[in-house]
Amino acid sequence: MKDDDLLDALGRAARKNDLLADPRWDALARGELSDEEIQKLAEGSAATRDAVEAFRPLGAQANACLTEQALVAIGAQNPGAAPAEVVRIHRPRRALLALFAACLTAAVAFVLLSRNDAEPPLPMYALSVEGGDRSFRADAPSPDEPRLAPGSRLSLSIRPAADVLGVVEARAYSIRDGVVAPCRPRIEIAATGAILVTGSREELFPDIGPGRLEIAILVGRPETLPEHTPAASELAPEGPTRAFQVLRAAVWLTDPNEK
């Protein structure tokens, strides 16, 4: 037997053993086979039946749904990108179909994983204040508001109703006569989400004279906390719906000359 005849024989044998060499698979992927033809194509081994299910068209509704989710995922990653030019392929081959299906599956998986990775809402927090001459619990009305003399320290314990999953941050502000000013206390956050805010009168309320004021602690996910100093209306106890929690307590700054 000549070399060419041997190669032809090997090629015929390889095509005979190639499950996907039959041109009907391309027709099946394009949706051009009748139910009778599909049933005949599926006859044989379990591998053939699995291939039929893999190549069977998804249907217009499923394709539209998957395409929409893929475009949403791509748009979310590239919000400023120009729309891509669509090139119609009249006779797709198996390799192109497989590549398109893999890309579509990856895009859909990205959307689903992105949704699943979202951190759960924070549990409700409760604030208790210790320091100065008296202690005050924010969750129970009390006339006993802490009085801070120069050099006195204040400690605010902020505890969640349940352990927190994910990252949580806190920021502190003072409020007097509708004016909000940032505080610079020491803020420690435990793995459970519990928060401890501490500082001296001078650290918490710099350049603020004697009198009554409120301290507001903002608690939330890092991306939900405002980057700017919020207005007093944003920190109101009954303010608008917020993506973060606001906990407030009143304190008194005593006059240094007070006896």
mmCIF file of C-alpha atoms in Angstrom:
data_model
loop_
_atom_site.group_PDB
_atom_site.id
_atom_site.type_symbol
_atom_site.label_atom_id
_atom_site.label_comp_id
_atom_site.label_asym_id
_atom_site.label_seq_id
_atom_site.Cartn_x
_atom_site.Cartn_y
_atom_site.Cartn_z
ATOM 1 C CA MET A 1 0.000 0.000 0.000
ATOM 2 C CA LYS A 2 1.296 3.429 -0.941
ATOM 3 C CA ASP A 3 1.837 6.145 1.641
ATOM 4 C CA ASP A 4 -1.036 8.245 0.213
ATOM 5 C CA ASP A 5 -3.416 5.268 0.353
ATOM 6 C CA LEU A 6 -2.360 4.605 3.939
ATOM 7 C CA LEU A 7 -3.006 8.223 4.944
ATOM 8 C CA ASP A 8 -6.414 8.180 3.251
ATOM 9 C CA ALA A 9 -7.323 4.978 5.087
ATOM 10 C CA LEU A 10 -6.223 6.443 8.422
ATOM 11 C CA GLY A 11 -8.218 9.614 7.703
ATOM 12 C CA ARG A 12 -11.371 7.614 6.909
ATOM 13 C CA ALA A 13 -10.936 5.584 10.070
ATOM 14 C CA ALA A 14 -10.466 8.735 12.160
ATOM 15 C CA ARG A 15 -13.575 10.332 10.669
ATOM 16 C CA LYS A 16 -15.542 7.141 11.284
ATOM 17 C CA ASN A 17 -14.593 7.238 14.960
ATOM 18 C CA ASP A 18 -15.169 11.001 15.264
ATOM 19 C CA LEU A 19 -18.572 11.425 16.883
ATOM 20 C CA LEU A 20 -18.904 15.007 15.667
ATOM 21 C CA ALA A 21 -17.723 14.521 12.091
ATOM 22 C CA ASP A 22 -21.327 14.071 10.921
ATOM 23 C CA PRO A 23 -22.522 17.353 9.269
ATOM 24 C CA ARG A 24 -25.898 16.885 10.954
ATOM 25 C CA TRP A 25 -24.410 18.234 14.186
ATOM 26 C CA ASP A 26 -23.973 21.651 12.571
ATOM 27 C CA ALA A 27 -27.542 21.462 11.304
ATOM 28 C CA LEU A 28 -28.740 20.547 14.795
ATOM 29 C CA ALA A 29 -26.950 23.550 16.325
ATOM 30 C CA ARG A 30 -28.632 25.811 13.739
ATOM 31 C CA GLY A 31 -32.041 24.332 14.536
ATOM 32 C CA GLU A 32 -32.476 22.875 11.043
ATOM 33 C CA LEU A 33 -33.188 19.240 12.002
ATOM 34 C CA SER A 34 -36.698 17.875 12.423
ATOM 35 C CA ASP A 35 -37.719 15.975 15.553
ATOM 36 C CA GLU A 36 -37.516 12.724 13.583
ATOM 37 C CA GLU A 37 -33.994 13.511 12.381
ATOM 38 C CA ILE A 38 -32.912 14.470 15.896
ATOM 39 C CA GLN A 39 -34.289 11.204 17.279
ATOM 40 C CA LYS A 40 -32.414 9.231 14.620
ATOM 41 C CA LEU A 41 -29.205 11.162 15.336
ATOM 42 C CA ALA A 42 -29.518 10.348 19.037
ATOM 43 C CA GLU A 43 -29.656 6.597 18.413
ATOM 44 C CA GLY A 44 -26.621 4.718 19.603
ATOM 45 C CA SER A 45 -24.452 5.315 22.634
ATOM 46 C CA ALA A 46 -25.046 7.450 25.691
ATOM 47 C CA ALA A 47 -22.322 9.808 24.426
ATOM 48 C CA THR A 48 -24.396 10.438 21.286
ATOM 49 C CA ARG A 49 -27.499 11.253 23.320
ATOM 50 C CA ASP A 50 -25.469 13.631 25.513
ATOM 51 C CA ALA A 51 -24.098 15.340 22.404
ATOM 52 C CA VAL A 52 -27.626 15.832 21.063
ATOM 53 C CA GLU A 53 -28.631 17.632 24.274
ATOM 54 C CA ALA A 54 -25.469 19.733 24.159
ATOM 55 C CA PHE A 55 -25.994 20.809 20.536
ATOM 56 C CA ARG A 56 -29.759 21.295 20.777
ATOM 57 C CA PRO A 57 -30.613 25.024 20.346
ATOM 58 C CA LEU A 58 -31.572 26.811 23.557
ATOM 59 C CA GLY A 59 -34.526 28.616 22.038
ATOM 60 C CA ALA A 60 -35.178 32.271 21.359
ATOM 61 C CA GLN A 61 -36.311 33.146 24.887
ATOM 62 C CA ALA A 62 -33.348 31.517 26.606
ATOM 63 C CA ASN A 63 -30.887 33.061 24.135
ATOM 64 C CA ALA A 64 -32.406 36.498 24.639
ATOM 65 C CA CYS A 65 -32.234 36.151 28.425
ATOM 66 C CA LEU A 66 -28.612 34.984 28.446
ATOM 67 C CA THR A 67 -27.565 37.624 25.928
ATOM 68 C CA GLU A 68 -29.205 40.370 27.966
ATOM 69 C CA GLN A 69 -27.441 39.249 31.162
ATOM 70 C CA ALA A 70 -24.108 39.058 29.354
ATOM 71 C CA LEU A 71 -24.521 42.567 27.926
ATOM 72 C CA VAL A 72 -25.471 43.927 31.355
ATOM 73 C CA ALA A 73 -22.348 42.364 32.886
ATOM 74 C CA ILE A 74 -20.135 43.750 30.119
ATOM 75 C CA GLY A 75 -21.735 47.186 30.384
ATOM 76 C CA ALA A 76 -21.235 47.259 34.158
ATOM 77 C CA GLN A 77 -17.523 46.641 33.705
ATOM 78 C CA ASN A 78 -17.164 49.183 30.856
ATOM 79 C CA PRO A 79 -19.844 51.852 31.381
ATOM 80 C CA GLY A 80 -18.258 54.296 28.947
ATOM 81 C CA ALA A 81 -17.499 51.832 26.180
ATOM 82 C CA ALA A 82 -19.075 52.345 22.751
ATOM 83 C CA PRO A 83 -21.507 49.664 21.505
ATOM 84 C CA ALA A 84 -19.708 46.828 19.766
ATOM 85 C CA GLU A 85 -20.289 46.167 16.069
ATOM 86 C CA VAL A 86 -22.295 43.007 15.488
ATOM 87 C CA VAL A 87 -21.035 40.721 12.709
ATOM 88 C CA ARG A 88 -23.491 38.092 11.508
ATOM 89 C CA ILE A 89 -22.045 34.636 10.874
ATOM 90 C CA HIS A 90 -24.211 32.781 8.400
ATOM 91 C CA ARG A 91 -22.774 29.276 8.840
ATOM 92 C CA PRO A 92 -21.211 28.914 12.314
ATOM 93 C CA ARG A 93 -18.920 26.013 12.863
ATOM 94 C CA ARG A 94 -18.757 23.895 16.014
ATOM 95 C CA ALA A 95 -15.658 25.679 17.307
ATOM 96 C CA LEU A 96 -17.329 29.087 17.057
ATOM 97 C CA LEU A 97 -20.494 27.784 18.692
ATOM 98 C CA ALA A 98 -18.510 26.270 21.538
ATOM 99 C CA LEU A 99 -16.525 29.495 22.016
ATOM 100 C CA PHE A 100 -19.680 31.612 22.066
ATOM 101 C CA ALA A 101 -21.348 29.276 24.545
ATOM 102 C CA ALA A 102 -18.302 29.351 26.834
ATOM 103 C CA CYS A 103 -18.136 33.164 26.782
ATOM 104 C CA LEU A 104 -21.862 33.442 27.410
ATOM 105 C CA THR A 105 -21.665 31.005 30.316
ATOM 106 C CA ALA A 106 -18.760 32.925 31.841
ATOM 107 C CA ALA A 107 -20.642 36.219 31.581
ATOM 108 C CA VAL A 108 -23.747 34.776 33.210
ATOM 109 C CA ALA A 109 -21.633 33.194 35.950
ATOM 110 C CA PHE A 110 -19.975 36.564 36.563
ATOM 111 C CA VAL A 111 -23.368 38.220 37.035
ATOM 112 C CA LEU A 112 -24.557 35.514 39.424
ATOM 113 C CA LEU A 113 -21.341 35.530 41.443
ATOM 114 C CA SER A 114 -21.387 39.311 41.651
ATOM 115 C CA ARG A 115 -24.842 39.171 43.143
ATOM 116 C CA ASN A 116 -23.901 36.409 45.571
ATOM 117 C CA ASP A 117 -20.801 38.330 46.709
ATOM 118 C CA ALA A 118 -22.883 41.282 47.955
ATOM 119 C CA GLU A 119 -22.471 41.739 51.702
ATOM 120 C CA PRO A 120 -25.605 41.230 53.806
ATOM 121 C CA PRO A 121 -27.319 44.180 55.534
ATOM 122 C CA LEU A 122 -25.909 45.234 58.896
ATOM 123 C CA PRO A 123 -27.788 44.326 62.074
ATOM 124 C CA MET A 124 -29.069 47.141 64.251
ATOM 125 C CA TYR A 125 -26.500 48.794 66.526
ATOM 126 C CA ALA A 126 -26.977 50.134 70.076
ATOM 127 C CA LEU A 127 -24.890 52.891 71.653
ATOM 128 C CA SER A 128 -23.829 53.321 75.266
ATOM 129 C CA VAL A 129 -21.657 56.164 76.532
ATOM 130 C CA GLU A 130 -19.300 56.210 79.503
ATOM 131 C CA GLY A 131 -17.165 59.076 80.723
ATOM 132 C CA GLY A 132 -17.164 62.394 82.502
ATOM 133 C CA ASP A 133 -19.276 62.651 85.619
ATOM 134 C CA ARG A 134 -22.233 60.461 84.537
ATOM 135 C CA SER A 135 -23.052 57.656 82.112
ATOM 136 C CA PHE A 136 -25.818 57.664 79.536
ATOM 137 C CA ARG A 137 -27.508 54.898 77.535
ATOM 138 C CA ALA A 138 -28.798 56.038 74.158
ATOM 139 C CA ASP A 139 -31.399 53.243 73.981
ATOM 140 C CA ALA A 140 -33.145 54.446 77.168
ATOM 141 C CA PRO A 141 -34.095 58.112 77.712
ATOM 142 C CA SER A 142 -32.230 59.567 80.672
ATOM 143 C CA PRO A 143 -31.485 63.047 82.007
ATOM 144 C CA ASP A 144 -28.029 61.876 83.036
ATOM 145 C CA GLU A 145 -25.908 63.258 80.241
ATOM 146 C CA PRO A 146 -22.124 63.052 80.571
ATOM 147 C CA ARG A 147 -20.371 66.252 81.612
ATOM 148 C CA LEU A 148 -16.857 66.636 80.274
ATOM 149 C CA ALA A 149 -14.366 68.943 81.907
ATOM 150 C CA PRO A 150 -11.121 69.845 80.113
ATOM 151 C CA GLY A 151 -8.965 66.715 79.895
ATOM 152 C CA SER A 152 -11.897 64.352 80.548
ATOM 153 C CA ARG A 153 -12.271 61.316 78.354
ATOM 154 C CA LEU A 154 -15.340 59.820 76.698
ATOM 155 C CA SER A 155 -15.879 56.196 75.689
ATOM 156 C CA LEU A 156 -18.653 55.087 73.323
ATOM 157 C CA SER A 157 -19.442 51.387 73.032
ATOM 158 C CA ILE A 158 -21.420 50.504 69.892
ATOM 159 C CA ARG A 159 -22.601 46.905 69.687
ATOM 160 C CA PRO A 160 -24.502 45.083 66.922
ATOM 161 C CA ALA A 161 -27.539 42.921 67.668
ATOM 162 C CA ALA A 162 -25.688 40.041 65.958
ATOM 163 C CA ASP A 163 -22.174 39.364 64.713
ATOM 164 C CA VAL A 164 -21.408 41.241 61.502
ATOM 165 C CA LEU A 165 -20.308 39.523 58.297
ATOM 166 C CA GLY A 166 -17.962 41.559 56.116
ATOM 167 C CA VAL A 167 -16.325 44.938 56.546
ATOM 168 C CA VAL A 168 -17.856 47.726 58.646
ATOM 169 C CA GLU A 169 -16.600 51.267 59.276
ATOM 170 C CA ALA A 170 -17.539 54.120 61.641
ATOM 171 C CA ARG A 171 -17.157 57.918 61.636
ATOM 172 C CA ALA A 172 -17.849 60.494 64.347
ATOM 173 C CA TYR A 173 -19.284 64.023 64.177
ATOM 174 C CA SER A 174 -20.355 66.680 66.656
ATOM 175 C CA ILE A 175 -23.606 68.595 66.207
ATOM 176 C CA ARG A 176 -24.413 71.962 67.835
ATOM 177 C CA ASP A 177 -27.060 74.433 66.667
ATOM 178 C CA GLY A 178 -27.352 72.635 63.337
ATOM 179 C CA VAL A 179 -23.597 72.810 62.639
ATOM 180 C CA VAL A 180 -21.846 69.483 61.988
ATOM 181 C CA ALA A 181 -18.105 69.109 62.551
ATOM 182 C CA PRO A 182 -15.927 65.990 62.201
ATOM 183 C CA CYS A 183 -14.400 64.410 65.311
ATOM 184 C CA ARG A 184 -11.040 62.691 65.411
ATOM 185 C CA PRO A 185 -11.420 59.972 68.053
ATOM 186 C CA ARG A 186 -9.731 56.609 68.225
ATOM 187 C CA ILE A 187 -12.029 54.032 66.587
ATOM 188 C CA GLU A 188 -11.489 50.314 67.132
ATOM 189 C CA ILE A 189 -13.613 47.711 65.331
ATOM 190 C CA ALA A 190 -13.668 44.072 66.473
ATOM 191 C CA ALA A 191 -14.072 41.074 64.171
ATOM 192 C CA THR A 192 -17.663 40.730 65.411
ATOM 193 C CA GLY A 193 -18.487 44.261 64.233
ATOM 194 C CA ALA A 194 -18.489 45.790 67.739
ATOM 195 C CA ILE A 195 -17.073 49.339 67.769
ATOM 196 C CA LEU A 196 -15.282 51.288 70.493
ATOM 197 C CA VAL A 197 -14.875 55.053 70.093
ATOM 198 C CA THR A 198 -12.656 56.840 72.627
ATOM 199 C CA GLY A 199 -11.095 60.245 72.994
ATOM 200 C CA SER A 200 -10.500 63.203 75.239
ATOM 201 C CA ARG A 201 -12.717 66.268 75.206
ATOM 202 C CA GLU A 202 -10.071 68.090 73.210
ATOM 203 C CA GLU A 203 -9.762 65.273 70.626
ATOM 204 C CA LEU A 204 -13.484 64.806 70.197
ATOM 205 C CA PHE A 205 -14.620 68.426 70.265
ATOM 206 C CA PRO A 206 -11.720 70.701 69.257
ATOM 207 C CA ASP A 207 -12.424 74.437 69.289
ATOM 208 C CA ILE A 208 -15.939 73.923 70.695
ATOM 209 C CA GLY A 209 -16.866 76.025 73.689
ATOM 210 C CA PRO A 210 -18.811 75.020 76.792
ATOM 211 C CA GLY A 211 -22.415 73.919 76.515
ATOM 212 C CA ARG A 212 -24.611 71.066 75.370
ATOM 213 C CA LEU A 213 -23.987 69.293 72.077
ATOM 214 C CA GLU A 214 -24.529 65.899 70.464
ATOM 215 C CA ILE A 215 -22.091 63.357 69.149
ATOM 216 C CA ALA A 216 -23.222 61.297 66.139
ATOM 217 C CA ILE A 217 -21.610 58.018 65.126
ATOM 218 C CA LEU A 218 -22.158 56.800 61.566
ATOM 219 C CA VAL A 219 -21.927 53.025 61.084
ATOM 220 C CA GLY A 220 -22.076 51.273 57.725
ATOM 221 C CA ARG A 221 -20.276 49.529 54.920
ATOM 222 C CA PRO A 222 -17.281 51.539 53.637
ATOM 223 C CA GLU A 223 -18.965 52.307 50.315
ATOM 224 C CA THR A 224 -22.146 53.598 51.994
ATOM 225 C CA LEU A 225 -20.590 56.213 54.292
ATOM 226 C CA PRO A 226 -20.524 59.787 52.937
ATOM 227 C CA GLU A 227 -17.158 61.157 51.867
ATOM 228 C CA HIS A 228 -18.159 64.718 52.800
ATOM 229 C CA THR A 229 -19.210 66.136 56.151
ATOM 230 C CA PRO A 230 -22.960 65.443 56.178
ATOM 231 C CA ALA A 231 -25.562 68.105 56.868
ATOM 232 C CA ALA A 232 -27.464 68.056 60.152
ATOM 233 C CA SER A 233 -30.606 66.931 58.303
ATOM 234 C CA GLU A 234 -28.768 63.810 57.097
ATOM 235 C CA LEU A 235 -28.000 62.887 60.713
ATOM 236 C CA ALA A 236 -31.465 63.557 62.116
ATOM 237 C CA PRO A 237 -32.881 60.642 64.144
ATOM 238 C CA GLU A 238 -35.962 60.583 61.919
ATOM 239 C CA GLY A 239 -34.152 61.634 58.773
ATOM 240 C CA PRO A 240 -34.464 60.261 55.238
ATOM 241 C CA THR A 241 -33.774 56.651 54.368
ATOM 242 C CA ARG A 242 -30.024 56.051 54.657
ATOM 243 C CA ALA A 243 -27.641 53.290 53.690
ATOM 244 C CA PHE A 244 -25.880 53.718 57.048
ATOM 245 C CA GLN A 245 -26.939 53.907 60.698
ATOM 246 C CA VAL A 246 -26.719 57.049 62.839
ATOM 247 C CA LEU A 247 -26.365 56.757 66.624
ATOM 248 C CA ARG A 248 -26.509 59.942 68.702
ATOM 249 C CA ALA A 249 -25.942 60.923 72.313
ATOM 250 C CA ALA A 250 -25.912 64.271 74.134
ATOM 251 C CA VAL A 251 -22.979 65.479 76.245
ATOM 252 C CA TRP A 252 -22.133 68.645 78.154
ATOM 253 C CA LEU A 253 -18.837 70.481 77.892
ATOM 254 C CA THR A 254 -18.300 72.275 81.172
ATOM 255 C CA ASP A 255 -16.875 75.745 81.533
ATOM 256 C CA PRO A 256 -13.215 75.580 82.620
ATOM 257 C CA ASN A 257 -13.998 78.314 85.155
ATOM 258 C CA GLU A 258 -16.974 76.422 86.563
ATOM 259 C CA LYS A 259 -16.574 75.614 90.217
#
